[in-house]
């Protein structure tokens, strides 16, 4: 029988701490860290106290822990057997595996944050680019066939979605007659929303369009209150009131005011609010008539764009855009076809990036980023198209954009409480 030296005592305590830290790193619950650290310190202190008591009493060290037995056997024998080396190799291997898992976990968290940032950046870029490209086609090219532009963009979207579905990259629901009958009323509103957006964008600058779109939030909030008996917070109503004030003051101070454009924009706000309110009811019915019992976002994109093709073709003849298309020289310019094809890709990119961004973050972050996205869009619209503006109009636009951000934050709190 031999007594433990002072260096062996501290070596045993250090080994106990190391193994305890290994268990701590391997714990799936980060909230355990503080409690386990306290337990480790208590355990190490109790080990030292037991060593001191054994040394004072002159008693041999009676060890029950397998780890401590290993330390005692090494001090007693003074030799390191192959089995002992294997034992410490196994322990160090476990610790090394824990470190690797920790590094991989931190890389995975970093990668998720990067995906959310990239998704938000892609969504902002595609949505801003879509509006700016449409404005460029309608104003800079002076293209007077907004329905035809909408029809071509939707046709490009249908081709891309069908191709991706055929390759197995995405999954879409088959377009049955029952599903078409359920979805057709929503699609009529959807087509009207796109067409009125084209008409208003031709006459109104981008900054004022973004401010006037806030009226959609007011109409949607009122519709939710009467159709779904939803009560909003006082902050929400205050933000809506600020939006109305900014829209009125922006229209009064707009140096390029156009009555026809403003009329189309207010019709667009009404149709956009109607689309969002109607979509909530129709989606539940549409899911019941699908084969899978579900209707994902890709299926809705395909459904909306496919059903818009025959309706858009009919409206081209109603508004007599066929005669204009036969006379305009723009259709013989390759650059014009390149720009409108790009607008079709951007239209579909908005759908994909918005779904990606929603999946990576959530509805609250999505709505807040969408409101903040209007600020650089308005500035870019004024600078790119050389919009004449005044200090009063710029202040009204900025006031309206801040009201949109305030509304998004108020909705976030309202949604959290509910």
Coordinates of C-alpha atoms in Angstrom, one line a residue:
X1 CA 0.0 0.0 0.0
X2 CA 1.3 3.5 -0.9
X3 CA 0.2 7.0 -0.2
X4 CA -0.6 9.5 -3.0
X5 CA 1.9 12.3 -3.6
X6 CA 0.8 15.9 -3.9
X7 CA 1.4 16.0 -7.7
X8 CA -0.7 12.8 -8.2
X9 CA -3.5 14.4 -6.3
X10 CA -3.6 17.5 -8.5
X11 CA -3.3 15.3 -11.6
X12 CA -6.3 13.3 -10.6
X13 CA -8.3 16.5 -10.1
X14 CA -7.3 17.8 -13.5
X15 CA -8.3 14.6 -15.2
X16 CA -11.7 14.7 -13.4
X17 CA -12.2 18.3 -14.7
X18 CA -11.2 17.4 -18.2
X19 CA -13.7 14.5 -18.4
X20 CA -16.4 16.6 -16.9
X21 CA -15.8 19.3 -19.5
X22 CA -16.1 16.7 -22.2
X23 CA -19.5 15.7 -20.9
X24 CA -20.4 19.4 -20.8
X25 CA -19.5 20.0 -24.5
X26 CA -21.4 17.0 -25.5
X27 CA -24.6 18.1 -23.7
X28 CA -27.4 19.1 -26.2
X29 CA -28.9 21.7 -23.8
X30 CA -26.9 24.9 -23.6
X31 CA -28.8 26.0 -20.5
X32 CA -27.1 23.2 -18.6
X33 CA -23.7 24.9 -18.9
X34 CA -23.8 27.0 -15.8
X35 CA -25.2 24.2 -13.6
X36 CA -22.7 21.7 -14.8
X37 CA -19.8 24.1 -14.4
X38 CA -20.8 24.6 -10.8
X39 CA -21.1 20.8 -10.3
X40 CA -17.6 20.4 -11.8
X41 CA -16.1 22.9 -9.4
X42 CA -17.9 21.3 -6.4
X43 CA -16.7 17.9 -7.5
X44 CA -13.1 19.0 -7.9
X45 CA -13.2 20.6 -4.5
X46 CA -14.6 17.5 -2.9
X47 CA -11.8 15.4 -4.5
X48 CA -9.2 17.7 -3.0
X49 CA -10.8 17.6 0.4
X50 CA -10.9 13.8 0.3
X51 CA -7.2 13.7 -0.6
X52 CA -6.3 16.0 2.3
X53 CA -8.4 13.9 4.7
X54 CA -6.8 10.7 3.6
X55 CA -3.4 12.2 3.9
X56 CA -4.0 13.6 7.4
X57 CA -5.5 10.3 8.6
X58 CA -2.7 8.3 7.1
X59 CA -5.2 6.0 5.5
X60 CA -4.7 4.5 2.0
X61 CA -6.8 6.0 -0.8
X62 CA -9.9 3.8 -1.2
X63 CA -11.1 4.6 -4.7
X64 CA -14.5 3.7 -6.2
X65 CA -14.4 5.8 -9.4
X66 CA -13.0 4.0 -12.5
X67 CA -11.1 7.1 -13.4
X68 CA -9.6 7.5 -10.0
X69 CA -8.7 3.8 -9.9
X70 CA -6.7 4.3 -13.1
X71 CA -4.8 7.2 -11.5
X72 CA -4.1 5.3 -8.3
X73 CA -2.9 2.2 -10.2
X74 CA -0.5 4.3 -12.2
X75 CA 1.0 6.0 -9.1
X76 CA 1.2 2.7 -7.2
X77 CA 2.9 0.7 -10.0
X78 CA 4.9 3.6 -11.4
X79 CA 4.5 2.0 -14.9
X80 CA 2.3 2.7 -17.9
X81 CA 0.9 -0.5 -19.5
X82 CA -0.5 -0.7 -23.0
X83 CA -3.9 -0.9 -21.6
X84 CA -3.4 2.3 -19.7
X85 CA -2.4 4.0 -23.0
X86 CA -5.4 2.6 -24.7
X87 CA -7.6 4.0 -21.9
X88 CA -6.2 7.5 -22.2
X89 CA -6.3 7.4 -26.0
X90 CA -10.0 6.5 -25.8
X91 CA -10.7 9.4 -23.5
X92 CA -8.7 11.9 -25.6
X93 CA -10.4 10.5 -28.7
X94 CA -13.8 11.3 -27.2
X95 CA -12.7 14.8 -26.3
X96 CA -11.4 15.3 -29.8
X97 CA -14.7 14.1 -31.3
X98 CA -16.5 16.5 -29.0
X99 CA -14.4 19.4 -30.3
X100 CA -15.0 18.4 -33.9
X101 CA -18.8 18.2 -33.3
X102 CA -18.7 21.7 -31.7
X103 CA -16.8 23.2 -34.6
X104 CA -19.3 21.6 -37.1
X105 CA -22.2 22.9 -35.0
X106 CA -20.8 26.4 -35.1
X107 CA -20.2 26.2 -38.9
X108 CA -23.8 25.0 -39.3
X109 CA -25.2 27.9 -37.4
X110 CA -23.0 30.3 -39.4
X111 CA -24.3 28.7 -42.6
X112 CA -27.9 29.2 -41.6
X113 CA -27.4 32.8 -40.9
X114 CA -25.7 33.3 -44.2
X115 CA -28.6 31.6 -46.0
X116 CA -31.1 34.0 -44.3
X117 CA -29.0 37.0 -45.3
X118 CA -28.6 35.7 -48.9
X119 CA -32.3 35.0 -49.1
X120 CA -33.2 38.5 -47.9
X121 CA -30.7 40.1 -50.3
X122 CA -32.1 38.0 -53.2
X123 CA -35.7 39.0 -52.3
X124 CA -34.9 42.7 -52.1
X125 CA -32.9 42.7 -55.3
X126 CA -35.5 40.8 -57.3
X127 CA -38.4 42.9 -56.1
X128 CA -36.7 46.2 -56.6
X129 CA -35.4 45.1 -60.0
X130 CA -38.8 44.0 -61.2
X131 CA -40.4 47.3 -60.6
X132 CA -37.5 49.3 -62.1
X133 CA -37.4 47.1 -65.2
X134 CA -41.2 47.4 -65.7
X135 CA -40.9 51.2 -65.3
X136 CA -38.1 51.2 -67.8
X137 CA -40.1 49.2 -70.4
X138 CA -43.3 51.3 -70.0
X139 CA -41.7 54.7 -69.8
X140 CA -38.2 54.7 -71.4
X141 CA -39.3 52.5 -74.3
X142 CA -42.7 54.2 -74.2
X143 CA -44.4 50.8 -74.6
X144 CA -48.2 51.2 -74.6
X145 CA -49.2 47.6 -74.2
X146 CA -49.2 46.8 -70.5
X147 CA -51.5 43.8 -70.8
X148 CA -49.2 42.2 -73.4
X149 CA -46.2 42.8 -71.2
X150 CA -48.0 41.1 -68.3
X151 CA -49.0 38.2 -70.6
X152 CA -45.4 37.6 -71.8
X153 CA -44.0 37.7 -68.3
X154 CA -46.5 35.1 -67.1
X155 CA -45.8 33.0 -70.1
X156 CA -42.1 33.0 -69.3
X157 CA -42.9 32.0 -65.7
X158 CA -45.1 29.1 -66.8
X159 CA -42.3 27.8 -69.1
X160 CA -39.7 27.9 -66.2
X161 CA -42.0 26.3 -63.6
X162 CA -43.1 23.5 -66.0
X163 CA -39.4 22.9 -66.9
X164 CA -38.4 22.7 -63.2
X165 CA -41.3 20.4 -62.4
X166 CA -40.5 18.1 -65.4
X167 CA -36.8 17.9 -64.2
X168 CA -38.0 16.9 -60.7
X169 CA -36.5 20.0 -59.0
X170 CA -39.9 21.2 -57.7
X171 CA -43.3 19.5 -57.2
X172 CA -46.5 21.0 -58.5
X173 CA -50.1 19.9 -58.3
X174 CA -51.8 18.8 -61.6
X175 CA -54.3 21.3 -62.9
X176 CA -57.6 19.6 -62.7
X177 CA -60.9 21.1 -63.7
X178 CA -62.2 21.1 -60.2
X179 CA -59.1 23.0 -59.0
X180 CA -59.5 25.5 -61.9
X181 CA -63.1 26.2 -61.0
X182 CA -62.2 26.9 -57.4
X183 CA -59.2 29.1 -58.3
X184 CA -60.7 31.1 -61.2
X185 CA -62.3 33.9 -59.1
X186 CA -59.0 34.6 -57.4
X187 CA -57.1 34.5 -60.7
X188 CA -59.4 37.2 -62.2
X189 CA -58.5 39.5 -59.3
X190 CA -54.8 38.5 -59.8
X191 CA -54.8 39.5 -63.4
X192 CA -56.6 42.8 -62.7
X193 CA -54.0 43.5 -60.0
X194 CA -51.1 43.0 -62.4
X195 CA -52.7 45.0 -65.2
X196 CA -53.6 48.0 -63.1
X197 CA -50.1 47.9 -61.7
X198 CA -48.7 48.2 -65.2
X199 CA -51.1 51.1 -66.1
X200 CA -50.3 53.1 -63.0
X201 CA -46.5 52.6 -63.2
X202 CA -46.6 54.1 -66.7
X203 CA -47.9 57.4 -65.4
X204 CA -46.6 57.6 -61.8
X205 CA -42.9 57.6 -60.6
X206 CA -41.7 54.7 -58.6
X207 CA -41.4 56.6 -55.3
X208 CA -45.0 57.7 -55.4
X209 CA -46.1 54.2 -56.4
X210 CA -44.4 52.8 -53.3
X211 CA -46.1 55.3 -51.0
X212 CA -49.5 54.9 -52.6
X213 CA -49.3 51.1 -52.2
X214 CA -49.6 51.8 -48.4
X215 CA -53.3 52.4 -49.1
X216 CA -53.5 48.6 -49.7
X217 CA -52.6 48.0 -46.0
X218 CA -55.5 50.3 -45.0
X219 CA -58.0 48.5 -47.2
X220 CA -56.7 45.1 -46.0
X221 CA -57.0 46.0 -42.3
X222 CA -60.5 47.2 -42.8
X223 CA -61.4 44.1 -44.7
X224 CA -60.0 41.9 -42.0
X225 CA -62.0 43.7 -39.4
X226 CA -65.4 43.2 -41.3
X227 CA -64.8 39.8 -42.9
X228 CA -62.8 38.0 -40.3
X229 CA -63.7 40.0 -37.1
X230 CA -60.1 40.7 -36.5
X231 CA -59.3 43.5 -34.1
X232 CA -56.1 45.5 -34.5
X233 CA -53.9 47.2 -32.0
X234 CA -54.0 51.0 -31.6
X235 CA -50.4 51.2 -33.0
X236 CA -51.6 49.5 -36.2
X237 CA -54.4 52.1 -36.6
X238 CA -52.0 54.9 -35.9
X239 CA -49.7 53.6 -38.6
X240 CA -52.5 53.3 -41.0
X241 CA -53.6 56.9 -40.3
X242 CA -50.0 58.1 -41.0
X243 CA -50.1 56.1 -44.3
X244 CA -53.2 57.9 -45.4
X245 CA -51.8 61.3 -44.5
X246 CA -48.6 60.6 -46.4
X247 CA -50.5 59.4 -49.5
X248 CA -52.6 62.6 -49.5
X249 CA -49.7 64.9 -48.9
X250 CA -47.5 63.1 -51.4
X251 CA -50.2 63.4 -54.1
X252 CA -50.6 67.1 -53.4
X253 CA -46.9 67.9 -53.6
X254 CA -46.2 65.5 -56.6
X255 CA -44.8 67.7 -59.4
X256 CA -45.5 65.0 -62.0
X257 CA -49.1 64.4 -60.8
X258 CA -51.2 62.4 -63.3
X259 CA -54.9 61.8 -62.5
X260 CA -55.2 58.7 -64.7
X261 CA -52.2 57.1 -63.1
X262 CA -53.5 57.8 -59.6
X263 CA -56.8 56.4 -60.5
X264 CA -55.2 53.2 -61.8
X265 CA -53.1 53.0 -58.6
X266 CA -56.1 53.3 -56.3
X267 CA -57.9 50.5 -58.3
X268 CA -54.7 48.5 -58.0
X269 CA -54.7 49.0 -54.2
X270 CA -58.3 47.8 -54.0
X271 CA -57.6 44.7 -56.1
X272 CA -54.5 43.9 -54.2
X273 CA -56.3 44.0 -50.9
X274 CA -59.2 41.9 -52.4
X275 CA -56.7 39.4 -53.6
X276 CA -55.1 38.9 -50.2
X277 CA -58.4 38.7 -48.5
X278 CA -60.0 36.3 -51.0
X279 CA -56.9 34.1 -51.2
X280 CA -57.2 33.1 -47.5
X281 CA -60.7 31.6 -48.1
X282 CA -60.0 30.0 -51.4
X283 CA -56.8 28.3 -50.4
X284 CA -58.6 26.1 -47.9
X285 CA -61.2 25.1 -50.5
X286 CA -58.5 24.5 -53.1
X287 CA -56.5 22.2 -50.9
X288 CA -59.6 19.9 -50.5
X289 CA -59.8 19.4 -54.3
X290 CA -56.1 18.6 -54.9
X291 CA -54.8 15.0 -55.1
X292 CA -52.3 15.5 -52.3
X293 CA -54.5 17.5 -50.1
X294 CA -52.1 20.4 -50.1
X295 CA -51.2 23.4 -52.4
X296 CA -47.7 24.6 -52.2
X297 CA -46.4 27.9 -53.4
X298 CA -45.0 26.5 -56.7
X299 CA -48.4 25.1 -57.5
X300 CA -50.1 28.5 -56.8
X301 CA -47.5 30.3 -59.1
X302 CA -48.2 27.8 -61.9
X303 CA -51.9 28.0 -61.3
X304 CA -52.1 31.8 -61.3
X305 CA -49.8 32.3 -64.3
X306 CA -51.4 29.5 -66.4
X307 CA -54.9 30.7 -65.9
X308 CA -53.9 34.3 -66.7
X309 CA -52.8 33.4 -70.2
X310 CA -56.3 32.9 -71.8
X311 CA -57.7 35.8 -69.8
X312 CA -54.8 38.1 -70.8
X313 CA -55.2 37.1 -74.4
X314 CA -58.9 38.1 -74.3
X315 CA -58.1 41.4 -72.7
X316 CA -55.5 42.2 -75.4
X317 CA -58.3 42.1 -78.0
X318 CA -60.7 44.0 -75.7
X319 CA -58.2 46.9 -75.2
X320 CA -57.1 46.7 -78.9
X321 CA -53.5 46.1 -78.1
X322 CA -53.2 43.9 -81.2
X323 CA -53.3 46.8 -83.5
X324 CA -50.6 48.6 -81.5
X325 CA -48.4 45.5 -81.4
X326 CA -48.6 45.2 -85.2
X327 CA -47.4 48.8 -85.7
X328 CA -44.8 49.3 -83.0
X329 CA -41.1 48.9 -84.1
X330 CA -40.1 47.8 -80.6
X331 CA -40.9 44.2 -81.3
X332 CA -38.1 44.2 -83.9
X333 CA -35.5 45.2 -81.4
X334 CA -33.5 42.3 -79.8
X335 CA -32.6 44.5 -76.8
X336 CA -36.3 45.1 -76.1
X337 CA -37.0 41.3 -76.1
X338 CA -34.0 40.8 -73.8
X339 CA -35.4 43.4 -71.4
X340 CA -38.9 42.0 -71.3
X341 CA -37.6 38.4 -71.0
X342 CA -35.5 39.6 -68.0
X343 CA -38.7 41.1 -66.5
X344 CA -40.3 37.7 -66.8
X345 CA -37.4 36.0 -65.0
X346 CA -37.6 38.6 -62.3
X347 CA -41.3 38.2 -61.8
X348 CA -40.7 34.5 -61.1
X349 CA -37.6 35.3 -59.0
X350 CA -39.8 37.3 -56.7
X351 CA -42.0 34.3 -56.0
X352 CA -39.0 32.0 -55.4
X353 CA -37.0 34.4 -53.3
X354 CA -39.9 35.4 -51.2
X355 CA -40.7 31.7 -50.4
X356 CA -37.0 31.1 -49.7
X357 CA -36.8 34.2 -47.4
X358 CA -40.0 33.2 -45.6
X359 CA -38.6 29.7 -45.0
X360 CA -35.3 31.0 -43.6
X361 CA -36.8 33.7 -41.3
X362 CA -40.5 34.2 -40.8
X363 CA -43.5 36.3 -41.6
X364 CA -42.6 39.1 -39.2
X365 CA -39.0 39.6 -40.6
X366 CA -40.4 39.2 -44.1
X367 CA -42.9 42.0 -43.7
X368 CA -40.4 44.3 -42.0
X369 CA -37.8 43.8 -44.7
X370 CA -40.4 44.3 -47.3
X371 CA -41.2 47.7 -45.8
X372 CA -37.6 48.7 -45.5
X373 CA -37.0 47.6 -49.1
X374 CA -39.2 50.5 -50.3
X375 CA -36.7 53.1 -49.1
X376 CA -33.8 52.2 -51.5
X377 CA -36.4 51.5 -54.2
X378 CA -37.8 55.0 -54.0
X379 CA -34.4 56.6 -54.0
X380 CA -33.3 54.5 -57.0
X381 CA -36.5 55.4 -58.9
X382 CA -35.9 59.1 -58.4
X383 CA -32.3 58.9 -59.4
X384 CA -32.5 56.6 -62.4
X385 CA -35.5 58.2 -64.1
X386 CA -34.6 61.8 -63.1
X387 CA -37.9 62.4 -61.4
X388 CA -38.6 66.1 -60.7
X389 CA -39.2 66.5 -57.0
X390 CA -39.4 69.1 -54.3
X391 CA -38.5 69.3 -50.7
X392 CA -42.2 68.9 -49.6
X393 CA -42.7 65.9 -51.9
X394 CA -39.5 64.2 -50.8
X395 CA -40.5 64.7 -47.2
X396 CA -44.0 63.2 -47.9
X397 CA -42.4 60.2 -49.5
X398 CA -40.0 59.7 -46.6
X399 CA -42.8 60.1 -44.2
X400 CA -44.8 57.5 -46.0
X401 CA -42.0 55.0 -46.0
X402 CA -41.4 55.5 -42.3
X403 CA -45.1 55.0 -41.7
X404 CA -44.8 51.6 -43.6
X405 CA -42.0 50.5 -41.4
X406 CA -44.0 51.6 -38.3
X407 CA -46.9 49.6 -39.6
X408 CA -44.8 46.5 -40.1
X409 CA -43.5 46.7 -36.5
X410 CA -47.0 47.3 -35.1
X411 CA -48.2 44.2 -37.0
X412 CA -45.3 42.2 -35.6
X413 CA -46.4 43.1 -32.0
X414 CA -50.0 42.5 -32.8
X415 CA -49.3 39.1 -34.3
X416 CA -47.1 38.2 -31.3
X417 CA -49.8 39.1 -28.8
X418 CA -52.5 37.2 -30.7

